[in-house]
PDB file of C-alpha atoms in Angstrom:
ATOM      1  CA  MET A   2      -1.599 -39.691  -9.749  1.00  0.00           C
ATOM      2  CA  ARG A   3      -2.994 -36.552 -11.366  1.00  0.00           C
ATOM      3  CA  TYR A   4      -1.573 -33.088 -10.623  1.00  0.00           C
ATOM      4  CA  GLN A   5      -3.076 -29.704 -11.339  1.00  0.00           C
ATOM      5  CA  ILE A   6      -1.584 -26.288 -10.629  1.00  0.00           C
ATOM      6  CA  CYS A   7      -3.872 -23.496  -9.472  1.00  0.00           C
ATOM      7  CA  LYS A   8      -3.353 -20.035  -8.050  1.00  0.00           C
ATOM      8  CA  LYS A   9      -5.562 -19.092  -5.114  1.00  0.00           C
ATOM      9  CA  ASP A  10      -6.072 -15.905  -3.213  1.00  0.00           C
ATOM     10  CA  VAL A  11      -6.146 -16.162   0.579  1.00  0.00           C
ATOM     11  CA  ILE A  12      -7.949 -19.291   1.772  1.00  0.00           C
ATOM     12  CA  ARG A  13      -9.944 -18.782   4.969  1.00  0.00           C
ATOM     13  CA  LEU A  14     -10.468 -21.915   7.021  1.00  0.00           C
ATOM     14  CA  VAL A  15     -12.768 -22.375   9.998  1.00  0.00           C
ATOM     15  CA  GLY A  16     -12.503 -25.372  12.300  1.00  0.00           C
ATOM     16  CA  ILE A  17     -10.825 -26.817  15.351  1.00  0.00           C
ATOM     17  CA  LYS A  18      -7.204 -27.678  16.017  1.00  0.00           C
ATOM     18  CA  THR A  19      -4.957 -29.853  18.097  1.00  0.00           C
ATOM     19  CA  ARG A  20      -1.307 -29.288  18.910  1.00  0.00           C
ATOM     20  CA  LEU A  21       1.300 -31.571  17.322  1.00  0.00           C
ATOM     21  CA  THR A  22       4.991 -32.118  17.967  1.00  0.00           C
ATOM     22  CA  GLU A  23       8.027 -32.559  15.738  1.00  0.00           C
ATOM     23  CA  GLU A  24       7.864 -36.306  16.447  1.00  0.00           C
ATOM     24  CA  HIS A  25       6.189 -37.799  13.382  1.00  0.00           C
ATOM     25  CA  GLU A  26       5.340 -41.123  15.057  1.00  0.00           C
ATOM     26  CA  LYS A  27       3.456 -39.381  17.889  1.00  0.00           C
ATOM     27  CA  ASN A  28       1.530 -37.276  15.398  1.00  0.00           C
ATOM     28  CA  MET A  29       0.537 -40.360  13.417  1.00  0.00           C
ATOM     29  CA  VAL A  30      -1.208 -41.603  16.566  1.00  0.00           C
ATOM     30  CA  LYS A  31      -2.624 -38.248  17.630  1.00  0.00           C
ATOM     31  CA  ILE A  32      -4.194 -37.205  14.301  1.00  0.00           C
ATOM     32  CA  PRO A  33      -6.460 -40.276  13.838  1.00  0.00           C
ATOM     33  CA  LEU A  34      -7.475 -40.013  17.501  1.00  0.00           C
ATOM     34  CA  PHE A  35      -8.335 -36.321  16.973  1.00  0.00           C
ATOM     35  CA  TRP A  36     -10.538 -37.283  14.008  1.00  0.00           C
ATOM     36  CA  LYS A  37     -12.204 -40.064  15.979  1.00  0.00           C
ATOM     37  CA  GLN A  38     -12.987 -37.734  18.887  1.00  0.00           C
ATOM     38  CA  THR A  39     -14.260 -34.996  16.568  1.00  0.00           C
ATOM     39  CA  ILE A  40     -16.409 -36.960  14.094  1.00  0.00           C
ATOM     40  CA  GLU A  41     -19.383 -37.467  16.419  1.00  0.00           C
ATOM     41  CA  THR A  42     -19.472 -33.888  17.742  1.00  0.00           C
ATOM     42  CA  ALA A  43     -21.736 -30.954  16.932  1.00  0.00           C
ATOM     43  CA  GLN A  44     -18.588 -29.042  15.971  1.00  0.00           C
ATOM     44  CA  PHE A  45     -17.867 -31.542  13.213  1.00  0.00           C
ATOM     45  CA  ARG A  46     -21.395 -31.137  11.839  1.00  0.00           C
ATOM     46  CA  GLN A  47     -20.871 -27.343  11.914  1.00  0.00           C
ATOM     47  CA  ILE A  48     -17.594 -27.711  10.014  1.00  0.00           C
ATOM     48  CA  CYS A  49     -19.292 -29.891   7.385  1.00  0.00           C
ATOM     49  CA  GLY A  50     -21.972 -27.222   6.973  1.00  0.00           C
ATOM     50  CA  LEU A  51     -19.351 -24.535   6.393  1.00  0.00           C
ATOM     51  CA  ALA A  52     -17.669 -26.274   3.432  1.00  0.00           C
ATOM     52  CA  GLU A  53     -18.664 -23.882   0.650  1.00  0.00           C
ATOM     53  CA  GLN A  54     -15.410 -22.810  -0.981  1.00  0.00           C
ATOM     54  CA  GLU A  55     -12.488 -24.480  -2.708  1.00  0.00           C
ATOM     55  CA  PRO A  56     -10.947 -26.752  -1.583  1.00  0.00           C
ATOM     56  CA  TYR A  57     -14.403 -28.301  -1.170  1.00  0.00           C
ATOM     57  CA  GLY A  58     -14.901 -30.850   1.578  1.00  0.00           C
ATOM     58  CA  VAL A  59     -13.788 -31.444   5.125  1.00  0.00           C
ATOM     59  CA  LEU A  60     -10.131 -30.558   5.397  1.00  0.00           C
ATOM     60  CA  GLY A  61      -7.284 -31.930   7.446  1.00  0.00           C
ATOM     61  CA  VAL A  62      -4.664 -29.183   7.580  1.00  0.00           C
ATOM     62  CA  SER A  63      -1.117 -29.658   8.873  1.00  0.00           C
ATOM     63  CA  ALA A  64       0.342 -26.300   9.866  1.00  0.00           C
ATOM     64  CA  TYR A  65       3.973 -25.969  10.972  1.00  0.00           C
ATOM     65  CA  PHE A  66       4.710 -22.406  12.060  1.00  0.00           C
ATOM     66  CA  ASP A  67       7.774 -23.133  14.230  1.00  0.00           C
ATOM     67  CA  PRO A  68       8.820 -25.997  16.566  1.00  0.00           C
ATOM     68  CA  GLN A  69       6.518 -24.763  19.353  1.00  0.00           C
ATOM     69  CA  HIS A  70       3.580 -24.017  17.067  1.00  0.00           C
ATOM     70  CA  ILE A  71       2.624 -27.105  15.077  1.00  0.00           C
ATOM     71  CA  PHE A  72      -1.091 -27.766  14.668  1.00  0.00           C
ATOM     72  CA  TYR A  73      -3.493 -30.026  12.866  1.00  0.00           C
ATOM     73  CA  TYR A  74      -6.869 -28.556  11.953  1.00  0.00           C
ATOM     74  CA  ILE A  75     -10.135 -30.189  10.996  1.00  0.00           C
ATOM     75  CA  ALA A  76     -11.726 -27.374   9.043  1.00  0.00           C
ATOM     76  CA  ALA A  77     -13.625 -26.132   6.012  1.00  0.00           C
ATOM     77  CA  ALA A  78     -12.921 -23.348   3.522  1.00  0.00           C
ATOM     78  CA  THR A  79     -15.666 -20.785   4.017  1.00  0.00           C
ATOM     79  CA  GLY A  80     -16.722 -17.172   3.976  1.00  0.00           C
ATOM     80  CA  GLN A  81     -19.329 -17.720   6.680  1.00  0.00           C
ATOM     81  CA  PRO A  82     -19.048 -16.287  10.213  1.00  0.00           C
ATOM     82  CA  VAL A  83     -17.036 -18.288  12.751  1.00  0.00           C
ATOM     83  CA  PRO A  84     -19.385 -20.290  15.009  1.00  0.00           C
ATOM     84  CA  GLN A  85     -18.685 -20.177  18.736  1.00  0.00           C
ATOM     85  CA  GLY A  86     -16.061 -22.741  19.727  1.00  0.00           C
ATOM     86  CA  LEU A  87     -14.411 -22.770  16.293  1.00  0.00           C
ATOM     87  CA  GLU A  88     -11.512 -20.661  15.073  1.00  0.00           C
ATOM     88  CA  GLU A  89     -10.184 -19.415  11.783  1.00  0.00           C
ATOM     89  CA  LEU A  90      -6.900 -19.825   9.970  1.00  0.00           C
ATOM     90  CA  TYR A  91      -5.865 -17.804   6.942  1.00  0.00           C
ATOM     91  CA  LEU A  92      -3.605 -19.376   4.329  1.00  0.00           C
ATOM     92  CA  PRO A  93      -1.818 -16.756   2.203  1.00  0.00           C
ATOM     93  CA  ALA A  94      -2.329 -16.390  -1.517  1.00  0.00           C
ATOM     94  CA  ALA A  95      -0.249 -19.087  -3.172  1.00  0.00           C
ATOM     95  CA  THR A  96       0.238 -21.403  -6.090  1.00  0.00           C
ATOM     96  CA  TRP A  97      -0.972 -24.895  -5.209  1.00  0.00           C
ATOM     97  CA  CYS A  98      -0.246 -28.295  -6.640  1.00  0.00           C
ATOM     98  CA  VAL A  99      -3.433 -30.309  -6.259  1.00  0.00           C
ATOM     99  CA  ALA A 100      -2.651 -34.020  -6.185  1.00  0.00           C
ATOM    100  CA  ALA A 101      -5.675 -36.152  -6.953  1.00  0.00           C
ATOM    101  CA  LYS A 102      -5.603 -39.833  -6.277  1.00  0.00           C
ATOM    102  CA  SER A 103      -6.659 -42.385  -8.816  1.00  0.00           C
ATOM    103  CA  PRO A 104     -10.414 -42.963  -8.531  1.00  0.00           C
ATOM    104  CA  PHE A 105      -9.732 -46.686  -8.612  1.00  0.00           C
ATOM    105  CA  ARG A 106      -7.426 -47.044  -5.613  1.00  0.00           C
ATOM    106  CA  SER A 107      -7.318 -45.918  -2.045  1.00  0.00           C
ATOM    107  CA  THR A 108      -4.333 -43.925  -0.885  1.00  0.00           C
ATOM    108  CA  THR A 109      -3.070 -42.049   2.138  1.00  0.00           C
ATOM    109  CA  PHE A 110      -1.873 -38.497   2.585  1.00  0.00           C
ATOM    110  CA  ALA A 111       1.631 -39.829   3.289  1.00  0.00           C
ATOM    111  CA  ASN A 112       1.657 -41.598  -0.095  1.00  0.00           C
ATOM    112  CA  LEU A 113       0.383 -38.498  -1.901  1.00  0.00           C
ATOM    113  CA  PHE A 114       3.054 -36.349  -0.240  1.00  0.00           C
ATOM    114  CA  ARG A 115       5.824 -38.843  -1.037  1.00  0.00           C
ATOM    115  CA  ASP A 116       4.818 -38.993  -4.710  1.00  0.00           C
ATOM    116  CA  PHE A 117       4.494 -35.194  -4.878  1.00  0.00           C
ATOM    117  CA  TYR A 118       7.862 -34.576  -3.207  1.00  0.00           C
ATOM    118  CA  PHE A 119       9.982 -37.278  -4.826  1.00  0.00           C
ATOM    119  CA  GLU A 120       8.340 -37.639  -8.242  1.00  0.00           C
ATOM    120  CA  TYR A 121       6.417 -34.504  -9.149  1.00  0.00           C
ATOM    121  CA  LEU A 122       8.723 -31.757  -7.827  1.00  0.00           C
ATOM    122  CA  PRO A 123      11.989 -33.080  -9.370  1.00  0.00           C
ATOM    123  CA  SER A 124      10.304 -33.336 -12.769  1.00  0.00           C
ATOM    124  CA  THR A 125       8.848 -29.804 -12.835  1.00  0.00           C
ATOM    125  CA  GLY A 126      11.358 -27.220 -11.632  1.00  0.00           C
ATOM    126  CA  MET A 127       9.004 -26.353  -8.794  1.00  0.00           C
ATOM    127  CA  ALA A 128       9.844 -26.379  -5.082  1.00  0.00           C
ATOM    128  CA  TYR A 129       7.806 -27.016  -1.967  1.00  0.00           C
ATOM    129  CA  ALA A 130       6.654 -23.663  -0.530  1.00  0.00           C
ATOM    130  CA  ALA A 131       6.317 -24.922   3.073  1.00  0.00           C
ATOM    131  CA  LEU A 132       2.821 -23.597   3.731  1.00  0.00           C
ATOM    132  CA  PRO A 133       0.226 -25.723   5.529  1.00  0.00           C
ATOM    133  CA  ASP A 134      -0.660 -28.910   3.641  1.00  0.00           C
ATOM    134  CA  ILE A 135      -4.327 -29.642   2.992  1.00  0.00           C
ATOM    135  CA  GLU A 136      -5.999 -33.064   2.911  1.00  0.00           C
ATOM    136  CA  VAL A 137      -9.454 -33.019   1.295  1.00  0.00           C
ATOM    137  CA  TYR A 138     -12.085 -35.528   2.408  1.00  0.00           C
ATOM    138  CA  PRO A 139     -15.695 -35.720   1.192  1.00  0.00           C
ATOM    139  CA  PRO A 140     -18.055 -33.949   3.655  1.00  0.00           C
ATOM    140  CA  GLU A 141     -20.193 -37.060   3.943  1.00  0.00           C
ATOM    141  CA  GLY A 142     -17.142 -39.113   4.921  1.00  0.00           C
ATOM    142  CA  ARG A 143     -15.514 -39.854   8.243  1.00  0.00           C
ATOM    143  CA  GLY A 144     -12.227 -38.012   7.963  1.00  0.00           C
ATOM    144  CA  THR A 145      -9.149 -40.207   7.895  1.00  0.00           C
ATOM    145  CA  GLU A 146     -11.402 -43.290   7.980  1.00  0.00           C
ATOM    146  CA  THR A 147     -12.475 -42.215   4.467  1.00  0.00           C
ATOM    147  CA  SER A 148     -10.129 -42.320   1.500  1.00  0.00           C
ATOM    148  CA  ILE A 149      -8.534 -38.945   0.831  1.00  0.00           C
ATOM    149  CA  ARG A 150      -9.901 -37.255  -2.294  1.00  0.00           C
ATOM    150  CA  GLU A 151      -7.011 -34.901  -2.982  1.00  0.00           C
ATOM    151  CA  ALA A 152      -4.116 -33.107  -1.323  1.00  0.00           C
ATOM    152  CA  TRP A 153      -3.014 -29.489  -1.768  1.00  0.00           C
ATOM    153  CA  PHE A 154       0.660 -28.550  -1.512  1.00  0.00           C
ATOM    154  CA  ALA A 155       1.913 -24.975  -1.925  1.00  0.00           C
ATOM    155  CA  VAL A 156       4.628 -24.665  -4.571  1.00  0.00           C
ATOM    156  CA  LYS A 157       6.980 -21.988  -5.888  1.00  0.00           C
ATOM    157  CA  GLN A 158       9.607 -21.729  -8.592  1.00  0.00           C
ATOM    158  CA  ALA A 159      12.743 -23.589  -7.550  1.00  0.00           C
ATOM    159  CA  ASP A 160      15.845 -21.520  -6.878  1.00  0.00           C
ATOM    160  CA  ARG A 161      18.299 -21.867  -9.696  1.00  0.00           C
TER     161      ARG A 161
END
């Protein structure tokens, strides 16, 4: 696994969302279904066309605001106007740990997060900043049916 730290100003995302719950198992069924239902739509093609800023690609974004406001977005980072039927989400300026998978093996977001949380963080003095997590898929791909290219996790200095 390769890790890179980068500081980013506000990231503006445009896409669609679905509501999640605090029950991980239910979400692991709902998210792939959301991708499957979205992939063949005009909205998905619009999202792909918006992908012009870093992180580049079609993004799966898990956003936990509070127990009643948990969402998963299929979106793109863009400065373009919001097309009708899509919505925007602003991620605050932050320091991000970008986890890139090995180009020679397929991996899942869950594996990237596990390695980031249990291997990377303890070895760096950094802490998880609990902002939305970003999965990056190639725009020509098919979302979660395509191997994830990288994952973005917000980090901060660990409390001492």
